[in-house]
Amino acid sequence: MIFRKSTFNTAFYIFFIVLLQYQVKAQPELLVINISNGMGVKGSKVCLDVTMENFENLTSIQMNMSYDATLVLPECPATFVHPALQINSLTEFSCNNKDKGYIFYLWGGDKTSIPDGEVIFTICFDIIGEAGNKTPVFFNGQIIDNGIEICGEDSNGSTICTEEIISNPGTIMITSNTLQAYYHKCDADSDNIPNGGSLTFYGTGGLPPYSYTVMPGGYTGTLSVDGERFTINNIPTGIYTLVITDANALSSTVTPISISDNIAITIDSFAIRNPTCADRSNGYINIKGVSGGISPYQFKWSNFISGIQLDSIGGLSSNTYSVTISDFNGCEKIVSHTLSVDTLRMNLQITRDASCTQIKDGSAVITAVGGTPWTIGRPYEFSLNGNNWIRFTPPHTINNLGSGNFTLTVKDSIFCDTDVTVYNMPFNRTVEMSLDITDAKCNGSDDGQIEITASPYSVDYTFLPLINFPNLGIIKTDTFKVAGIPAGNYAYRVLDAAGCKDTLFFTINEPDSLKINPTIVQPDCATTGSITLNPTGGTGIYTYKWDPVQAGNPNVLTGLNGGTYTVTVTDDNDCTATFTQLLNQQGSLNITPEVIKQISCAGANDATLRVDILSGNGPFDIIWRDTNGVQVGNSQTILNVRPGTYSVQVTDNTLCSNTRQITIDEPLPITFTSIVSNAPCFDTNGQAIINIFGGSTGYTFEWVVKGSSTIIDTGNTLNSKAGEYVVTVINQFNCKKDTNLVITEPAKITFPVPQTRNVTCLGLSTGQAVILNAPGGLTYNWSSGSIGPFAINYAAGPGWVFATEGTCKSDTVFFTVGTFPALSIDNAKTIISNPTCFGENNGAVTIEAQGGTGLGYTYVWANGVTGATLNNIQADAYIVTIGDSNNCTQVDTFFLTQPDKLEASIDRIKTVELDCNNQDAGKVGFFTSGGNPGKKTFTWQSGVIVDGDVAVGLSPGTYCATISDNFGCKDTACYTLTAPAALRGELNTPDEPLCNGGTTCISVKFVTGGTGNKYTFQINNGTRYHRDSCVTVFAGQYFINLIDSAGCSIDTIITIGQPGAISVDLGPDREIQLGLPSPVINVSIDSPVGLDTLVWTPFTSINCLTTDCVTVEINPAETTTYLLTVTDRNGCTGTDDITIEVKDVRNVYFANIFTPNRDGNNDYFQAVTGPGVEKILSFAIFDRWGNRVFEKADFLPDPAGTDGWDGTFDGRRLDPGVYVYYAKALFIDGKEIEYSGSVTLADKVKN
């Protein structure tokens, strides 16, 4: 079972999960998990830290930690958990499966982030394995009980989960504080493998490289690194001793190692169940009948599940799995088995492309093979785009597929399904329109034109205007040409005969309106007038046509005296604008009446007029008159003016006057028509359109439901449900006009709720539904794909149906198709009787079906037997197919087990063999394996005395017992006691040591007879050695015992001789004076064998007076002991030493008076030296005032005395007196000694 984020609840205790929620980005960084390393000795505890990187915004992690359970076992809970994982969260550790090699951890809480490298938790392990082994510790995604899942929250708050991590495993190494040798072995199997057994060993805890010796056999070699395994194959049966020695000459010995003749590890059979689906993990492997070797056995599977009693694993997917079986001696057997399944496979082939992107008329054929098909009805189901499952028989055609991507998946009878696969439906053609536009030449003109061409070519195209766009006509051809189009926005759709279409939106543009923009200067009483034109809009260059005619193409007229002037302005597109201006006659006032405010709406009297007086002298007399000459005002501005023509007369104080007219037009009334399109179907939209005469530019619209003031639309078109609506049309002057419009709808399509018929068998699609008394004229569409009032092929569960009439559709009616309960075996009433003994056929199974129709149950077993009971069967898997009255079937499997085979074999502990001390008190005991639990009964042959289950007081002969368990399973075993032959043996004659005090070894030449084959021998009643040993001894007499397995022995005495010792005599120690040699030393040597070498140690300061250095002189600089080692031709040695003591005599002397008078006597003062002096380093003489009068360095004094001081200084004789000398001497032993004193100069030097 795996906790997923979608099901994560308070039941966290089941798993070892760390619910880690990291910040999921566009491409989130994977969680990096690091496990530290550790080491320790057997019986100690080691703790590992788990750190993580990219632990950002995490809410959940699910993982398991694996290790080798034969070497270490963890402790729960963890000794440390990061504080951030303990806040508003749940943390649980589980060691329920620690003996299988994995543990679970679960954490779940709020979004959490932890800096890289901080310890998430610390977990400790007890070390139970032997030194020299190591186990990885890692997060294992192959454990079926739970995988790895990391969940995090992205920036939008959405949860994203992944199974990917980066795991850096740790390692636990088992060490030893001392050198230890370890081994495991596989015994020989002479019946099947005649070449012998195998011995694997290694050393650890010392300083490599290691050397090894396995005796007997003389197997030797080197192990380069600590823990390196080496295997000796095909080693004969026997008792062996293993000695491993490290680089420091430390040794570790393992003995005895018995390679015996045994039965190799064998496996009786496998019980295999393949996974039911390719993506399911419900297979298992069971290893039956492991025997051979020495139990108990350990199992280590390739997915790192390990431990004792793990002879089966489950929850397996399709793969190859291997298991390493180890017995008590470490002998291994590796076997593997492959779980496979006939994968459900799906294939789809497009048989007809869709016509275009708008038409769903594509087809595809789907096929499926493999898996577990239904045996009744159509064998498979498919789901298109995640919709309802539909049963089908391959090959099956799927119609009405549109272009583009669609998804498909297939499942079989046990709900194995294929991956959801995305396919693409191609299409044949794309209808496209191209457009050529000619815009309107003039603002407001209707001379725009278009040419629309549809492709690919066809004469079956229809061009239709879109709703809410102007209708230029409907044409059925491939080209649509229209001229005389005003400026505006248009949209057309083209349809071919199949309904493929394209839509085009386009605009007919127009230039800005041509405006003259005149500037008028009226003539007045004193000046002339002018007209200046400033045209804008239109296209290109302007031309001007005046009335009265003007020369050239002027836009400015000056010097005007009054009258009416008309001008027509024309652009390059021949668009025109005309302007007429009445100028006052010169000699009259220049006045201009103007409309300040037009009449707002038709029927209103709210205009405002004003006259602008541009010349003259005030005050002015102003009179306004209407069309009838009635005075209506006398001020410059008049208000609330009706439509009509008005004159205004203005007179100044000089009686200069002028009269002008102005007309107020009444606006056109708002005039429109309405078009109502009623709703085509119930509860669909109808349409109401307001069309304004003269176009809708500048108009706004307010639509309300009648009786409501809430505006629901503001366009000229209302798309809405049936009802009565009021629309108010408002022009740019805020004039309003409203009208009521009613949209109707047809009656709602209804039909009775369908009646259903149950699915005949759970999981089939045989359900049915029908609409009784279905109204005519309707088309019924079912979720199963059926059309009409009757539907089939329904699976159990929800379904739906809707009816259509033309384009109208009813509400969707939902219903449920029932089913009978699942057909299954009633476990409570199932009786399984396993065979009582191994290999017997007295098992039975009795079952009772439940569910289904509850009637007419049938039972068909795979072996052809029918009925609810299967008798007289052996241990195996039995498959039964149960059925009901609807012929629904269900397959189930029952497993009958049997006890392991009851087997009796000799119990070496309880059995006492006959030996020299015991000729009639033998014992025979058997131990049993297999059979049924409970006490076993032993029945011995007649006349045998029994103590418990052991036969006692036995003399030579064969003794048998029949062993039975409480179910009567039996086995008979016999064992023969034989009287041992007389113990006989002989020693090998030891070689005499080559040298006095050397060693040899005592070994056994042969030993036979006695009891057993584990012979040993003793030397002087000491340690017992294996018969193949060669025990190192010195020369002398030894008492030897040859001993058999029962302790019976024979004795002998052996004497080992040796040669005489080498005698070396250097005489007494000697004393010498520093610098003088010793007296001659003559060495006295007495050797029984000719000499090979003489070695003096040290050899310094030795003067050999003979070529063999037997006569020497020795002159050391300090007291030294000399060792002479004499070696004969056999390599034997003799030694003696002599000490030459050097007396500390320093032969340096100085006189205290001298007379340098050149009489040949005592003329020089100097240092006098003797033996042992190397040289005088320095020699100086000073007078009483401290003046140096003589100096000499690095010399050895002349025995003639001529290199001393002659009493002069710079060739001048000095006066008699006392002088001071200073000297430093260097001796041959490296010492430097200073000398100082005074000397008297007794007489002058004679001239």
PDB file of N, CA and C in Angstrom, residues 955-1024:
ATOM      1  N   SER A 955      25.701 -52.456  21.713  1.00  0.00           N
ATOM      2  CA  SER A 955      26.951 -53.053  21.249  1.00  0.00           C
ATOM      3  C   SER A 955      26.957 -52.948  19.722  1.00  0.00           C
ATOM      4  N   PRO A 956      28.007 -53.396  19.042  1.00  0.00           N
ATOM      5  CA  PRO A 956      28.030 -53.269  17.585  1.00  0.00           C
ATOM      6  C   PRO A 956      26.788 -53.872  16.946  1.00  0.00           C
ATOM      7  N   GLY A 957      26.261 -53.172  15.917  1.00  0.00           N
ATOM      8  CA  GLY A 957      25.063 -53.639  15.222  1.00  0.00           C
ATOM      9  C   GLY A 957      24.320 -52.478  14.589  1.00  0.00           C
ATOM     10  N   THR A 958      23.242 -52.817  13.872  1.00  0.00           N
ATOM     11  CA  THR A 958      22.413 -51.804  13.210  1.00  0.00           C
ATOM     12  C   THR A 958      21.133 -51.640  13.999  1.00  0.00           C
ATOM     13  N   TYR A 959      20.744 -50.359  14.254  1.00  0.00           N
ATOM     14  CA  TYR A 959      19.581 -50.068  15.094  1.00  0.00           C
ATOM     15  C   TYR A 959      18.652 -49.140  14.318  1.00  0.00           C
ATOM     16  N   CYS A 960      17.361 -49.443  14.318  1.00  0.00           N
ATOM     17  CA  CYS A 960      16.376 -48.692  13.541  1.00  0.00           C
ATOM     18  C   CYS A 960      15.252 -48.205  14.452  1.00  0.00           C
ATOM     19  N   ALA A 961      14.673 -47.052  14.052  1.00  0.00           N
ATOM     20  CA  ALA A 961      13.523 -46.500  14.761  1.00  0.00           C
ATOM     21  C   ALA A 961      12.569 -45.923  13.734  1.00  0.00           C
ATOM     22  N   THR A 962      11.280 -46.072  14.027  1.00  0.00           N
ATOM     23  CA  THR A 962      10.244 -45.440  13.204  1.00  0.00           C
ATOM     24  C   THR A 962       9.702 -44.244  13.965  1.00  0.00           C
ATOM     25  N   ILE A 963       9.769 -43.083  13.319  1.00  0.00           N
ATOM     26  CA  ILE A 963       9.329 -41.823  13.963  1.00  0.00           C
ATOM     27  C   ILE A 963       8.024 -41.407  13.310  1.00  0.00           C
ATOM     28  N   SER A 964       7.036 -41.055  14.132  1.00  0.00           N
ATOM     29  CA  SER A 964       5.732 -40.626  13.614  1.00  0.00           C
ATOM     30  C   SER A 964       5.296 -39.373  14.340  1.00  0.00           C
ATOM     31  N   ASP A 965       4.520 -38.516  13.599  1.00  0.00           N
ATOM     32  CA  ASP A 965       3.984 -37.315  14.241  1.00  0.00           C
ATOM     33  C   ASP A 965       2.537 -37.575  14.645  1.00  0.00           C
ATOM     34  N   ASN A 966       1.874 -36.531  15.158  1.00  0.00           N
ATOM     35  CA  ASN A 966       0.532 -36.717  15.688  1.00  0.00           C
ATOM     36  C   ASN A 966      -0.528 -36.885  14.599  1.00  0.00           C
ATOM     37  N   PHE A 967      -0.133 -36.807  13.302  1.00  0.00           N
ATOM     38  CA  PHE A 967      -1.055 -37.086  12.217  1.00  0.00           C
ATOM     39  C   PHE A 967      -0.725 -38.409  11.534  1.00  0.00           C
ATOM     40  N   GLY A 968       0.221 -39.147  12.115  1.00  0.00           N
ATOM     41  CA  GLY A 968       0.548 -40.445  11.573  1.00  0.00           C
ATOM     42  C   GLY A 968       1.556 -40.446  10.454  1.00  0.00           C
ATOM     43  N   CYS A 969       2.177 -39.299  10.162  1.00  0.00           N
ATOM     44  CA  CYS A 969       3.238 -39.271   9.160  1.00  0.00           C
ATOM     45  C   CYS A 969       4.460 -39.964   9.750  1.00  0.00           C
ATOM     46  N   LYS A 970       5.166 -40.770   8.929  1.00  0.00           N
ATOM     47  CA  LYS A 970       6.223 -41.623   9.477  1.00  0.00           C
ATOM     48  C   LYS A 970       7.475 -41.546   8.622  1.00  0.00           C
ATOM     49  N   ASP A 971       8.597 -41.869   9.300  1.00  0.00           N
ATOM     50  CA  ASP A 971       9.851 -42.088   8.600  1.00  0.00           C
ATOM     51  C   ASP A 971      10.652 -43.075   9.435  1.00  0.00           C
ATOM     52  N   THR A 972      11.400 -43.947   8.772  1.00  0.00           N
ATOM     53  CA  THR A 972      12.226 -44.928   9.472  1.00  0.00           C
ATOM     54  C   THR A 972      13.685 -44.632   9.172  1.00  0.00           C
ATOM     55  N   ALA A 973      14.499 -44.649  10.234  1.00  0.00           N
ATOM     56  CA  ALA A 973      15.922 -44.394  10.078  1.00  0.00           C
ATOM     57  C   ALA A 973      16.709 -45.471  10.801  1.00  0.00           C
ATOM     58  N   CYS A 974      17.854 -45.822  10.244  1.00  0.00           N
ATOM     59  CA  CYS A 974      18.715 -46.829  10.850  1.00  0.00           C
ATOM     60  C   CYS A 974      20.135 -46.297  10.950  1.00  0.00           C
ATOM     61  N   TYR A 975      20.860 -46.815  11.910  1.00  0.00           N
ATOM     62  CA  TYR A 975      22.257 -46.428  12.068  1.00  0.00           C
ATOM     63  C   TYR A 975      23.030 -47.637  12.580  1.00  0.00           C
ATOM     64  N   THR A 976      24.259 -47.792  12.053  1.00  0.00           N
ATOM     65  CA  THR A 976      25.086 -48.941  12.423  1.00  0.00           C
ATOM     66  C   THR A 976      26.221 -48.506  13.328  1.00  0.00           C
ATOM     67  N   LEU A 977      26.304 -49.134  14.512  1.00  0.00           N
ATOM     68  CA  LEU A 977      27.439 -48.938  15.421  1.00  0.00           C
ATOM     69  C   LEU A 977      28.458 -50.032  15.128  1.00  0.00           C
ATOM     70  N   THR A 978      29.687 -49.643  14.936  1.00  0.00           N
ATOM     71  CA  THR A 978      30.750 -50.612  14.671  1.00  0.00           C
ATOM     72  C   THR A 978      31.830 -50.494  15.721  1.00  0.00           C
ATOM     73  N   ALA A 979      32.429 -51.639  16.066  1.00  0.00           N
ATOM     74  CA  ALA A 979      33.546 -51.612  17.018  1.00  0.00           C
ATOM     75  C   ALA A 979      34.772 -51.085  16.297  1.00  0.00           C
ATOM     76  N   PRO A 980      35.482 -50.152  16.895  1.00  0.00           N
ATOM     77  CA  PRO A 980      36.623 -49.560  16.207  1.00  0.00           C
ATOM     78  C   PRO A 980      37.777 -50.566  16.084  1.00  0.00           C
ATOM     79  N   ALA A 981      38.546 -50.430  15.016  1.00  0.00           N
ATOM     80  CA  ALA A 981      39.789 -51.201  14.884  1.00  0.00           C
ATOM     81  C   ALA A 981      40.831 -50.649  15.847  1.00  0.00           C
ATOM     82  N   ALA A 982      41.861 -51.437  16.098  1.00  0.00           N
ATOM     83  CA  ALA A 982      42.912 -51.000  17.015  1.00  0.00           C
ATOM     84  C   ALA A 982      43.560 -49.737  16.482  1.00  0.00           C
ATOM     85  N   LEU A 983      43.826 -48.842  17.415  1.00  0.00           N
ATOM     86  CA  LEU A 983      44.457 -47.580  17.058  1.00  0.00           C
ATOM     87  C   LEU A 983      45.921 -47.827  16.732  1.00  0.00           C
ATOM     88  N   ARG A 984      46.363 -47.443  15.540  1.00  0.00           N
ATOM     89  CA  ARG A 984      47.742 -47.623  15.124  1.00  0.00           C
ATOM     90  C   ARG A 984      48.236 -46.317  14.524  1.00  0.00           C
ATOM     91  N   GLY A 985      49.530 -46.084  14.697  1.00  0.00           N
ATOM     92  CA  GLY A 985      50.068 -44.860  14.116  1.00  0.00           C
ATOM     93  C   GLY A 985      51.577 -44.835  14.170  1.00  0.00           C
ATOM     94  N   GLU A 986      52.161 -43.885  13.460  1.00  0.00           N
ATOM     95  CA  GLU A 986      53.612 -43.744  13.421  1.00  0.00           C
ATOM     96  C   GLU A 986      53.931 -42.270  13.187  1.00  0.00           C
ATOM     97  N   LEU A 987      55.051 -41.844  13.848  1.00  0.00           N
ATOM     98  CA  LEU A 987      55.508 -40.470  13.671  1.00  0.00           C
ATOM     99  C   LEU A 987      56.529 -40.412  12.543  1.00  0.00           C
ATOM    100  N   ASN A 988      56.547 -39.254  11.876  1.00  0.00           N
ATOM    101  CA  ASN A 988      57.642 -38.982  10.953  1.00  0.00           C
ATOM    102  C   ASN A 988      58.911 -38.709  11.757  1.00  0.00           C
ATOM    103  N   THR A 989      60.058 -39.167  11.262  1.00  0.00           N
ATOM    104  CA  THR A 989      61.321 -38.906  11.952  1.00  0.00           C
ATOM    105  C   THR A 989      61.697 -37.442  11.756  1.00  0.00           C
ATOM    106  N   PRO A 990      61.790 -36.673  12.855  1.00  0.00           N
ATOM    107  CA  PRO A 990      62.079 -35.236  12.702  1.00  0.00           C
ATOM    108  C   PRO A 990      63.506 -35.021  12.202  1.00  0.00           C
ATOM    109  N   ASP A 991      63.682 -34.012  11.375  1.00  0.00           N
ATOM    110  CA  ASP A 991      65.028 -33.607  10.989  1.00  0.00           C
ATOM    111  C   ASP A 991      65.712 -32.947  12.175  1.00  0.00           C
ATOM    112  N   GLU A 992      67.036 -33.269  12.343  1.00  0.00           N
ATOM    113  CA  GLU A 992      67.791 -32.645  13.422  1.00  0.00           C
ATOM    114  C   GLU A 992      67.993 -31.172  13.081  1.00  0.00           C
ATOM    115  N   PRO A 993      67.902 -30.241  14.030  1.00  0.00           N
ATOM    116  CA  PRO A 993      68.137 -28.823  13.739  1.00  0.00           C
ATOM    117  C   PRO A 993      69.529 -28.639  13.156  1.00  0.00           C
ATOM    118  N   LEU A 994      69.672 -27.724  12.224  1.00  0.00           N
ATOM    119  CA  LEU A 994      70.973 -27.441  11.614  1.00  0.00           C
ATOM    120  C   LEU A 994      71.916 -26.772  12.593  1.00  0.00           C
ATOM    121  N   CYS A 995      71.330 -26.005  13.507  1.00  0.00           N
ATOM    122  CA  CYS A 995      72.147 -25.219  14.424  1.00  0.00           C
ATOM    123  C   CYS A 995      71.786 -25.575  15.846  1.00  0.00           C
ATOM    124  N   ASN A 996      72.756 -25.377  16.679  1.00  0.00           N
ATOM    125  CA  ASN A 996      72.516 -25.561  18.098  1.00  0.00           C
ATOM    126  C   ASN A 996      71.461 -24.555  18.553  1.00  0.00           C
ATOM    127  N   GLY A 997      70.417 -25.051  19.243  1.00  0.00           N
ATOM    128  CA  GLY A 997      69.325 -24.170  19.694  1.00  0.00           C
ATOM    129  C   GLY A 997      68.265 -23.933  18.642  1.00  0.00           C
ATOM    130  N   GLY A 998      68.398 -24.544  17.436  1.00  0.00           N
ATOM    131  CA  GLY A 998      67.404 -24.372  16.386  1.00  0.00           C
ATOM    132  C   GLY A 998      66.191 -25.246  16.620  1.00  0.00           C
ATOM    133  N   THR A 999      65.193 -25.135  15.707  1.00  0.00           N
ATOM    134  CA  THR A 999      63.933 -25.866  15.870  1.00  0.00           C
ATOM    135  C   THR A 999      63.726 -26.822  14.714  1.00  0.00           C
ATOM    136  N   THR A1000      62.886 -27.808  14.977  1.00  0.00           N
ATOM    137  CA  THR A1000      62.369 -28.709  13.960  1.00  0.00           C
ATOM    138  C   THR A1000      60.897 -28.907  14.270  1.00  0.00           C
ATOM    139  N   CYS A1001      60.236 -29.855  13.632  1.00  0.00           N
ATOM    140  CA  CYS A1001      58.813 -30.053  13.967  1.00  0.00           C
ATOM    141  C   CYS A1001      58.502 -31.539  14.021  1.00  0.00           C
ATOM    142  N   ILE A1002      57.526 -31.849  14.880  1.00  0.00           N
ATOM    143  CA  ILE A1002      57.052 -33.219  15.069  1.00  0.00           C
ATOM    144  C   ILE A1002      55.732 -33.363  14.344  1.00  0.00           C
ATOM    145  N   SER A1003      55.586 -34.411  13.507  1.00  0.00           N
ATOM    146  CA  SER A1003      54.345 -34.636  12.760  1.00  0.00           C
ATOM    147  C   SER A1003      54.043 -36.130  12.732  1.00  0.00           C
ATOM    148  N   VAL A1004      52.786 -36.418  12.374  1.00  0.00           N
ATOM    149  CA  VAL A1004      52.307 -37.799  12.356  1.00  0.00           C
ATOM    150  C   VAL A1004      52.428 -38.324  10.933  1.00  0.00           C
ATOM    151  N   LYS A1005      53.046 -39.491  10.807  1.00  0.00           N
ATOM    152  CA  LYS A1005      53.172 -40.109   9.487  1.00  0.00           C
ATOM    153  C   LYS A1005      51.857 -40.725   9.090  1.00  0.00           C
ATOM    154  N   PHE A1006      51.249 -41.509   9.982  1.00  0.00           N
ATOM    155  CA  PHE A1006      49.909 -42.016   9.724  1.00  0.00           C
ATOM    156  C   PHE A1006      49.302 -42.424  11.054  1.00  0.00           C
ATOM    157  N   VAL A1007      47.953 -42.459  11.081  1.00  0.00           N
ATOM    158  CA  VAL A1007      47.231 -42.981  12.226  1.00  0.00           C
ATOM    159  C   VAL A1007      45.944 -43.594  11.679  1.00  0.00           C
ATOM    160  N   THR A1008      45.624 -44.770  12.118  1.00  0.00           N
ATOM    161  CA  THR A1008      44.423 -45.461  11.653  1.00  0.00           C
ATOM    162  C   THR A1008      43.764 -46.137  12.836  1.00  0.00           C
ATOM    163  N   GLY A1009      42.574 -46.650  12.548  1.00  0.00           N
ATOM    164  CA  GLY A1009      41.843 -47.388  13.567  1.00  0.00           C
ATOM    165  C   GLY A1009      41.206 -46.460  14.579  1.00  0.00           C
ATOM    166  N   GLY A1010      40.875 -46.991  15.693  1.00  0.00           N
ATOM    167  CA  GLY A1010      40.230 -46.224  16.747  1.00  0.00           C
ATOM    168  C   GLY A1010      38.832 -45.801  16.343  1.00  0.00           C
ATOM    169  N   THR A1011      38.376 -44.748  16.953  1.00  0.00           N
ATOM    170  CA  THR A1011      37.018 -44.265  16.757  1.00  0.00           C
ATOM    171  C   THR A1011      37.058 -42.941  16.015  1.00  0.00           C
ATOM    172  N   GLY A1012      36.214 -42.830  14.986  1.00  0.00           N
ATOM    173  CA  GLY A1012      36.079 -41.567  14.266  1.00  0.00           C
ATOM    174  C   GLY A1012      37.300 -41.269  13.418  1.00  0.00           C
ATOM    175  N   ASN A1013      37.308 -40.067  12.847  1.00  0.00           N
ATOM    176  CA  ASN A1013      38.436 -39.672  12.003  1.00  0.00           C
ATOM    177  C   ASN A1013      39.058 -38.355  12.445  1.00  0.00           C
ATOM    178  N   LYS A1014      38.680 -37.890  13.617  1.00  0.00           N
ATOM    179  CA  LYS A1014      39.242 -36.631  14.129  1.00  0.00           C
ATOM    180  C   LYS A1014      40.433 -36.963  15.032  1.00  0.00           C
ATOM    181  N   TYR A1015      41.537 -37.389  14.404  1.00  0.00           N
ATOM    182  CA  TYR A1015      42.729 -37.778  15.154  1.00  0.00           C
ATOM    183  C   TYR A1015      43.504 -36.540  15.589  1.00  0.00           C
ATOM    184  N   THR A1016      44.081 -36.618  16.783  1.00  0.00           N
ATOM    185  CA  THR A1016      44.939 -35.562  17.304  1.00  0.00           C
ATOM    186  C   THR A1016      46.151 -36.205  17.944  1.00  0.00           C
ATOM    187  N   PHE A1017      47.137 -35.346  18.296  1.00  0.00           N
ATOM    188  CA  PHE A1017      48.275 -35.865  19.063  1.00  0.00           C
ATOM    189  C   PHE A1017      48.710 -34.815  20.066  1.00  0.00           C
ATOM    190  N   GLN A1018      49.352 -35.345  21.159  1.00  0.00           N
ATOM    191  CA  GLN A1018      49.828 -34.493  22.239  1.00  0.00           C
ATOM    192  C   GLN A1018      51.338 -34.646  22.360  1.00  0.00           C
ATOM    193  N   ILE A1019      51.975 -33.556  22.797  1.00  0.00           N
ATOM    194  CA  ILE A1019      53.411 -33.575  23.096  1.00  0.00           C
ATOM    195  C   ILE A1019      53.568 -33.272  24.583  1.00  0.00           C
ATOM    196  N   ASN A1020      54.175 -34.241  25.293  1.00  0.00           N
ATOM    197  CA  ASN A1020      54.401 -34.087  26.746  1.00  0.00           C
ATOM    198  C   ASN A1020      53.108 -33.730  27.468  1.00  0.00           C
ATOM    199  N   ASN A1021      51.986 -34.377  27.048  1.00  0.00           N
ATOM    200  CA  ASN A1021      50.681 -34.197  27.702  1.00  0.00           C
ATOM    201  C   ASN A1021      50.186 -32.744  27.651  1.00  0.00           C
ATOM    202  N   GLY A1022      50.634 -32.039  26.647  1.00  0.00           N
ATOM    203  CA  GLY A1022      50.229 -30.628  26.524  1.00  0.00           C
ATOM    204  C   GLY A1022      49.050 -30.465  25.565  1.00  0.00           C
ATOM    205  N   THR A1023      49.119 -29.411  24.720  1.00  0.00           N
ATOM    206  CA  THR A1023      48.048 -29.083  23.778  1.00  0.00           C
ATOM    207  C   THR A1023      47.849 -30.214  22.783  1.00  0.00           C
ATOM    208  N   ARG A1024      46.562 -30.455  22.415  1.00  0.00           N
ATOM    209  CA  ARG A1024      46.261 -31.466  21.406  1.00  0.00           C
ATOM    210  C   ARG A1024      46.256 -30.787  20.037  1.00  0.00           C
TER     211      ARG A1024
END
